[in-house]
Structures are given as C-alpha cells and as structure tokens.
C-alpha cells in the first residue's frame, strides 16, 4: 500500500477507530533534550514536497496558513515544536479524542527524517500577521505579561515570547492561531486529555486557570480570530 493511499485512509479511520493504545512514556526534560539532540537536520525543499504529497494543505492551508479555526497554522512555527508534534501524534502522546486519529494515521506514514524536513519547510514560512488588540482584556494581559505568583503561574510571555511568537526548544508560537484553537488546547491540558507537554508544564498552568481566564487568553493571543 503506497503512502498516498495510507494518507487518504487516515481521514476515514476515525469512523471506526477504537481507544488509543498509548504506551509511550510521558516526556521528561531529559528524554526530550536527548530527542532534540538527535533530531535530524531538516531539508526544507524536500519538506515542501512531502507536505504537498501528504495533503497537509487540506487542513493547514497553503504554505501553512490554516483556512479553518479547527486546525493550527504551521507557517513560521518553531521547528523543534513541529518535529516533536509529529513524534507525539505518531506515539499517541498527543491524543485528546478521535479527531486526533487523522494526525496519528498521517504521522505514522512518515519517518523522523520526514518530520524534520517538513518542520524545516514550515518554520521557514513567514509568521502569520500579529495584530495587538488595542484594549486587551486586563486579566489576560496580566497573565500574559506578569503571571500570578499566588498560583505559581509564570507569565505566558516568559516561554511563548512577548508577542506569542514562540520561544526556545519546543515552546510554540501561539499568536496568529484562532481563538477557538487556543481555547481548545488549554481546555485539553486542563482536563488532562492532552498529555504531551514536557514535565507536565502546560497541564500545571491550565489546571490553575478558570474557564473565564482561558477564554480571555484565547482571545488575547487569537488576534480577534474566532
């Protein structure tokens, strides 16, 4: 069975998929840093071809600018984060519900070298335009810039950058994503359904947030995109 047919079947598989068989251990800092050290060098030109052959544009848009609020934009995203994401979908470390079967079944058709190549391609694309909200929600602005020491919450900007542009290693760019997508990820972390964060870092943060704070942060970083 060729790769293209496998990818086509990936879109249909959620209709009959069972519960995830996630046997991969959760990420420790040591395990992730070792994986990062061994990440292959990415060939962006080859990655562009793989992304085309894999129909990535169907959900993530041309050059990684997602046309739908349901899928993330990949353009300008942190290269290490993209590589890690593919590893996590393949191992089902990232498996919140059956919607993620599409990415799991796509990821297992590629190699680690393929992951690195596609990550290099998308990372080289211009980042989505970031438009700062003129009058940002005060609660979200405080959490983003100052955090909340009473709950041991560091500022979002300390990891994700002042404008949400992303940080070092696996810390992703979050600005330019839809508010809907950001909110869903925070909710998945809060509920424990998303479990691919290193040392449970995002789960700890999300568990401290109220539903209102999650909504406010989603709008803050979502640039007004619903």
PDB file of N, CA and C in Angstrom, residues 103-163:
ATOM      1  N   UNK A 103      -4.346  12.901  12.475  1.00  0.00           N
ATOM      2  CA  UNK A 103      -2.923  13.217  12.557  1.00  0.00           C
ATOM      3  C   UNK A 103      -2.087  11.997  12.941  1.00  0.00           C
ATOM      4  N   UNK A 104      -2.619  11.142  13.794  1.00  0.00           N
ATOM      5  CA  UNK A 104      -1.873   9.929  14.156  1.00  0.00           C
ATOM      6  C   UNK A 104      -1.614   9.072  12.924  1.00  0.00           C
ATOM      7  N   UNK A 105      -2.656   8.830  12.154  1.00  0.00           N
ATOM      8  CA  UNK A 105      -2.518   7.955  10.996  1.00  0.00           C
ATOM      9  C   UNK A 105      -1.680   8.584   9.888  1.00  0.00           C
ATOM     10  N   UNK A 106      -1.665   9.915   9.834  1.00  0.00           N
ATOM     11  CA  UNK A 106      -0.768  10.584   8.886  1.00  0.00           C
ATOM     12  C   UNK A 106       0.676  10.479   9.366  1.00  0.00           C
ATOM     13  N   UNK A 107       0.897  10.714  10.663  1.00  0.00           N
ATOM     14  CA  UNK A 107       2.261  10.752  11.201  1.00  0.00           C
ATOM     15  C   UNK A 107       2.981   9.415  11.061  1.00  0.00           C
ATOM     16  N   UNK A 108       2.269   8.319  11.231  1.00  0.00           N
ATOM     17  CA  UNK A 108       2.939   7.010  11.203  1.00  0.00           C
ATOM     18  C   UNK A 108       3.351   6.586   9.796  1.00  0.00           C
ATOM     19  N   UNK A 109       2.940   7.342   8.779  1.00  0.00           N
ATOM     20  CA  UNK A 109       3.369   7.024   7.414  1.00  0.00           C
ATOM     21  C   UNK A 109       4.700   7.684   7.065  1.00  0.00           C
ATOM     22  N   UNK A 110       5.192   8.568   7.938  1.00  0.00           N
ATOM     23  CA  UNK A 110       6.437   9.282   7.672  1.00  0.00           C
ATOM     24  C   UNK A 110       7.545   8.829   8.622  1.00  0.00           C
ATOM     25  N   UNK A 111       8.775   9.147   8.265  1.00  0.00           N
ATOM     26  CA  UNK A 111       9.942   8.850   9.091  1.00  0.00           C
ATOM     27  C   UNK A 111      10.337  10.086   9.897  1.00  0.00           C
ATOM     28  N   UNK A 112      11.263   9.903  10.832  1.00  0.00           N
ATOM     29  CA  UNK A 112      11.763  11.043  11.601  1.00  0.00           C
ATOM     30  C   UNK A 112      12.458  12.053  10.693  1.00  0.00           C
ATOM     31  N   UNK A 113      13.133  11.567   9.668  1.00  0.00           N
ATOM     32  CA  UNK A 113      13.744  12.487   8.707  1.00  0.00           C
ATOM     33  C   UNK A 113      12.671  13.292   7.988  1.00  0.00           C
ATOM     34  N   UNK A 114      11.580  12.645   7.633  1.00  0.00           N
ATOM     35  CA  UNK A 114      10.460  13.353   7.013  1.00  0.00           C
ATOM     36  C   UNK A 114       9.920  14.431   7.950  1.00  0.00           C
ATOM     37  N   UNK A 115       9.766  14.092   9.228  1.00  0.00           N
ATOM     38  CA  UNK A 115       9.277  15.073  10.208  1.00  0.00           C
ATOM     39  C   UNK A 115      10.182  16.305  10.214  1.00  0.00           C
ATOM     40  N   UNK A 116      11.489  16.057  10.255  1.00  0.00           N
ATOM     41  CA  UNK A 116      12.449  17.157  10.310  1.00  0.00           C
ATOM     42  C   UNK A 116      12.396  18.002   9.042  1.00  0.00           C
ATOM     43  N   UNK A 117      12.221  17.355   7.901  1.00  0.00           N
ATOM     44  CA  UNK A 117      12.165  18.085   6.637  1.00  0.00           C
ATOM     45  C   UNK A 117      10.918  18.959   6.561  1.00  0.00           C
ATOM     46  N   UNK A 118       9.776  18.415   6.928  1.00  0.00           N
ATOM     47  CA  UNK A 118       8.541  19.202   6.898  1.00  0.00           C
ATOM     48  C   UNK A 118       8.575  20.322   7.933  1.00  0.00           C
ATOM     49  N   UNK A 119       9.159  20.037   9.089  1.00  0.00           N
ATOM     50  CA  UNK A 119       9.289  21.067  10.121  1.00  0.00           C
ATOM     51  C   UNK A 119      10.148  22.218   9.618  1.00  0.00           C
ATOM     52  N   UNK A 120      11.230  21.895   8.915  1.00  0.00           N
ATOM     53  CA  UNK A 120      12.111  22.928   8.369  1.00  0.00           C
ATOM     54  C   UNK A 120      11.373  23.775   7.337  1.00  0.00           C
ATOM     55  N   UNK A 121      10.577  23.132   6.504  1.00  0.00           N
ATOM     56  CA  UNK A 121       9.816  23.861   5.485  1.00  0.00           C
ATOM     57  C   UNK A 121       8.841  24.848   6.113  1.00  0.00           C
ATOM     58  N   UNK A 122       8.025  24.381   7.029  1.00  0.00           N
ATOM     59  CA  UNK A 122       7.022  25.267   7.618  1.00  0.00           C
ATOM     60  C   UNK A 122       7.662  26.354   8.483  1.00  0.00           C
ATOM     61  N   UNK A 123       8.748  26.029   9.162  1.00  0.00           N
ATOM     62  CA  UNK A 123       9.410  27.017  10.016  1.00  0.00           C
ATOM     63  C   UNK A 123       9.971  28.182   9.207  1.00  0.00           C
ATOM     64  N   UNK A 124      10.296  27.944   7.937  1.00  0.00           N
ATOM     65  CA  UNK A 124      10.859  28.992   7.092  1.00  0.00           C
ATOM     66  C   UNK A 124       9.811  29.942   6.515  1.00  0.00           C
ATOM     67  N   UNK A 125       8.549  29.599   6.628  1.00  0.00           N
ATOM     68  CA  UNK A 125       7.498  30.460   6.084  1.00  0.00           C
ATOM     69  C   UNK A 125       7.288  31.666   7.006  1.00  0.00           C
ATOM     70  N   UNK A 126       6.887  32.818   6.453  1.00  0.00           N
ATOM     71  CA  UNK A 126       6.632  33.997   7.291  1.00  0.00           C
ATOM     72  C   UNK A 126       5.561  33.703   8.332  1.00  0.00           C
ATOM     73  N   UNK A 127       5.760  34.232   9.525  1.00  0.00           N
ATOM     74  CA  UNK A 127       4.777  34.034  10.590  1.00  0.00           C
ATOM     75  C   UNK A 127       3.475  34.732  10.226  1.00  0.00           C
ATOM     76  N   UNK A 128       2.332  34.221  10.700  1.00  0.00           N
ATOM     77  CA  UNK A 128       1.058  34.917  10.491  1.00  0.00           C
ATOM     78  C   UNK A 128       1.124  36.317  11.089  1.00  0.00           C
ATOM     79  N   UNK A 129       0.433  37.248  10.475  1.00  0.00           N
ATOM     80  CA  UNK A 129       0.439  38.633  10.954  1.00  0.00           C
ATOM     81  C   UNK A 129      -0.143  38.712  12.353  1.00  0.00           C
ATOM     82  N   UNK A 130       0.584  39.401  13.235  1.00  0.00           N
ATOM     83  CA  UNK A 130       0.123  39.566  14.615  1.00  0.00           C
ATOM     84  C   UNK A 130      -0.402  40.978  14.798  1.00  0.00           C
ATOM     85  N   UNK A 131      -1.622  41.087  15.228  1.00  0.00           N
ATOM     86  CA  UNK A 131      -2.237  42.389  15.484  1.00  0.00           C
ATOM     87  C   UNK A 131      -2.610  42.475  16.955  1.00  0.00           C
ATOM     88  N   UNK A 132      -1.902  43.334  17.664  1.00  0.00           N
ATOM     89  CA  UNK A 132      -2.182  43.501  19.087  1.00  0.00           C
ATOM     90  C   UNK A 132      -3.551  44.137  19.288  1.00  0.00           C
ATOM     91  N   UNK A 133      -4.343  43.547  20.158  1.00  0.00           N
ATOM     92  CA  UNK A 133      -5.651  44.104  20.482  1.00  0.00           C
ATOM     93  C   UNK A 133      -5.447  45.465  21.133  1.00  0.00           C
ATOM     94  N   UNK A 134      -6.182  46.485  20.670  1.00  0.00           N
ATOM     95  CA  UNK A 134      -5.979  47.845  21.163  1.00  0.00           C
ATOM     96  C   UNK A 134      -6.243  47.954  22.658  1.00  0.00           C
ATOM     97  N   UNK A 135      -7.309  47.347  23.108  1.00  0.00           N
ATOM     98  CA  UNK A 135      -7.643  47.369  24.530  1.00  0.00           C
ATOM     99  C   UNK A 135      -7.783  45.926  25.013  1.00  0.00           C
ATOM    100  N   UNK A 136      -6.651  45.290  25.294  1.00  0.00           N
ATOM    101  CA  UNK A 136      -6.700  43.873  25.671  1.00  0.00           C
ATOM    102  C   UNK A 136      -7.395  43.663  27.000  1.00  0.00           C
ATOM    103  N   UNK A 137      -7.974  42.493  27.143  1.00  0.00           N
ATOM    104  CA  UNK A 137      -8.588  42.111  28.406  1.00  0.00           C
ATOM    105  C   UNK A 137      -7.540  42.213  29.516  1.00  0.00           C
ATOM    106  N   UNK A 138      -7.903  42.905  30.597  1.00  0.00           N
ATOM    107  CA  UNK A 138      -6.940  43.161  31.673  1.00  0.00           C
ATOM    108  C   UNK A 138      -6.429  41.860  32.293  1.00  0.00           C
ATOM    109  N   UNK A 139      -7.319  40.928  32.525  1.00  0.00           N
ATOM    110  CA  UNK A 139      -6.929  39.657  33.140  1.00  0.00           C
ATOM    111  C   UNK A 139      -5.935  38.913  32.252  1.00  0.00           C
ATOM    112  N   UNK A 140      -6.245  38.839  30.965  1.00  0.00           N
ATOM    113  CA  UNK A 140      -5.360  38.141  30.033  1.00  0.00           C
ATOM    114  C   UNK A 140      -4.018  38.851  29.922  1.00  0.00           C
ATOM    115  N   UNK A 141      -4.047  40.171  29.878  1.00  0.00           N
ATOM    116  CA  UNK A 141      -2.818  40.948  29.758  1.00  0.00           C
ATOM    117  C   UNK A 141      -1.912  40.730  30.968  1.00  0.00           C
ATOM    118  N   UNK A 142      -2.509  40.672  32.143  1.00  0.00           N
ATOM    119  CA  UNK A 142      -1.741  40.432  33.360  1.00  0.00           C
ATOM    120  C   UNK A 142      -1.119  39.040  33.358  1.00  0.00           C
ATOM    121  N   UNK A 143      -1.908  38.046  32.975  1.00  0.00           N
ATOM    122  CA  UNK A 143      -1.389  36.679  32.931  1.00  0.00           C
ATOM    123  C   UNK A 143      -0.284  36.543  31.888  1.00  0.00           C
ATOM    124  N   UNK A 144      -0.479  37.201  30.761  1.00  0.00           N
ATOM    125  CA  UNK A 144       0.496  37.104  29.680  1.00  0.00           C
ATOM    126  C   UNK A 144       1.810  37.785  30.035  1.00  0.00           C
ATOM    127  N   UNK A 145       1.731  38.951  30.672  1.00  0.00           N
ATOM    128  CA  UNK A 145       2.943  39.735  30.916  1.00  0.00           C
ATOM    129  C   UNK A 145       3.540  39.550  32.310  1.00  0.00           C
ATOM    130  N   UNK A 146       2.688  39.231  33.291  1.00  0.00           N
ATOM    131  CA  UNK A 146       3.170  39.166  34.669  1.00  0.00           C
ATOM    132  C   UNK A 146       2.909  37.832  35.371  1.00  0.00           C
ATOM    133  N   UNK A 147       1.975  37.067  34.866  1.00  0.00           N
ATOM    134  CA  UNK A 147       1.636  35.817  35.526  1.00  0.00           C
ATOM    135  C   UNK A 147       0.869  36.063  36.813  1.00  0.00           C
ATOM    136  N   UNK A 148       0.910  35.116  37.717  1.00  0.00           N
ATOM    137  CA  UNK A 148       0.229  35.243  39.011  1.00  0.00           C
ATOM    138  C   UNK A 148       1.031  34.447  40.035  1.00  0.00           C
ATOM    139  N   UNK A 149       1.829  35.159  40.829  1.00  0.00           N
ATOM    140  CA  UNK A 149       2.711  34.471  41.768  1.00  0.00           C
ATOM    141  C   UNK A 149       1.945  33.732  42.857  1.00  0.00           C
ATOM    142  N   UNK A 150       0.700  34.165  43.120  1.00  0.00           N
ATOM    143  CA  UNK A 150      -0.076  33.491  44.170  1.00  0.00           C
ATOM    144  C   UNK A 150      -0.451  32.069  43.764  1.00  0.00           C
ATOM    145  N   UNK A 151      -0.449  31.811  42.450  1.00  0.00           N
ATOM    146  CA  UNK A 151      -0.751  30.469  41.946  1.00  0.00           C
ATOM    147  C   UNK A 151       0.480  29.820  41.307  1.00  0.00           C
ATOM    148  N   UNK A 152       1.631  30.459  41.498  1.00  0.00           N
ATOM    149  CA  UNK A 152       2.891  29.973  40.925  1.00  0.00           C
ATOM    150  C   UNK A 152       2.842  29.926  39.401  1.00  0.00           C
ATOM    151  N   UNK A 153       2.108  30.874  38.811  1.00  0.00           N
ATOM    152  CA  UNK A 153       1.993  30.943  37.358  1.00  0.00           C
ATOM    153  C   UNK A 153       2.994  31.953  36.813  1.00  0.00           C
ATOM    154  N   UNK A 154       3.940  31.481  36.025  1.00  0.00           N
ATOM    155  CA  UNK A 154       4.874  32.391  35.371  1.00  0.00           C
ATOM    156  C   UNK A 154       4.162  33.076  34.207  1.00  0.00           C
ATOM    157  N   UNK A 155       4.630  34.247  33.770  1.00  0.00           N
ATOM    158  CA  UNK A 155       3.996  34.919  32.633  1.00  0.00           C
ATOM    159  C   UNK A 155       4.030  34.041  31.383  1.00  0.00           C
ATOM    160  N   UNK A 156       2.961  34.065  30.622  1.00  0.00           N
ATOM    161  CA  UNK A 156       2.941  33.317  29.355  1.00  0.00           C
ATOM    162  C   UNK A 156       4.113  33.740  28.469  1.00  0.00           C
ATOM    163  N   UNK A 157       4.428  35.050  28.521  1.00  0.00           N
ATOM    164  CA  UNK A 157       5.480  35.597  27.667  1.00  0.00           C
ATOM    165  C   UNK A 157       6.863  35.053  28.008  1.00  0.00           C
ATOM    166  N   UNK A 158       7.047  34.550  29.222  1.00  0.00           N
ATOM    167  CA  UNK A 158       8.366  34.048  29.606  1.00  0.00           C
ATOM    168  C   UNK A 158       8.750  32.810  28.813  1.00  0.00           C
ATOM    169  N   UNK A 159       7.772  32.078  28.318  1.00  0.00           N
ATOM    170  CA  UNK A 159       8.037  30.897  27.488  1.00  0.00           C
ATOM    171  C   UNK A 159       7.661  31.123  26.028  1.00  0.00           C
ATOM    172  N   UNK A 160       6.520  31.767  25.807  1.00  0.00           N
ATOM    173  CA  UNK A 160       5.983  31.893  24.449  1.00  0.00           C
ATOM    174  C   UNK A 160       6.375  33.187  23.748  1.00  0.00           C
ATOM    175  N   UNK A 161       7.137  34.046  24.422  1.00  0.00           N
ATOM    176  CA  UNK A 161       7.562  35.294  23.808  1.00  0.00           C
ATOM    177  C   UNK A 161       6.607  36.437  24.095  1.00  0.00           C
ATOM    178  N   UNK A 162       7.128  37.655  24.012  1.00  0.00           N
ATOM    179  CA  UNK A 162       6.355  38.857  24.344  1.00  0.00           C
ATOM    180  C   UNK A 162       5.094  38.959  23.500  1.00  0.00           C
ATOM    181  N   UNK A 163       5.182  38.582  22.243  1.00  0.00           N
ATOM    182  CA  UNK A 163       4.048  38.671  21.325  1.00  0.00           C
ATOM    183  C   UNK A 163       3.469  37.299  20.995  1.00  0.00           C
TER     184      UNK A 163
END
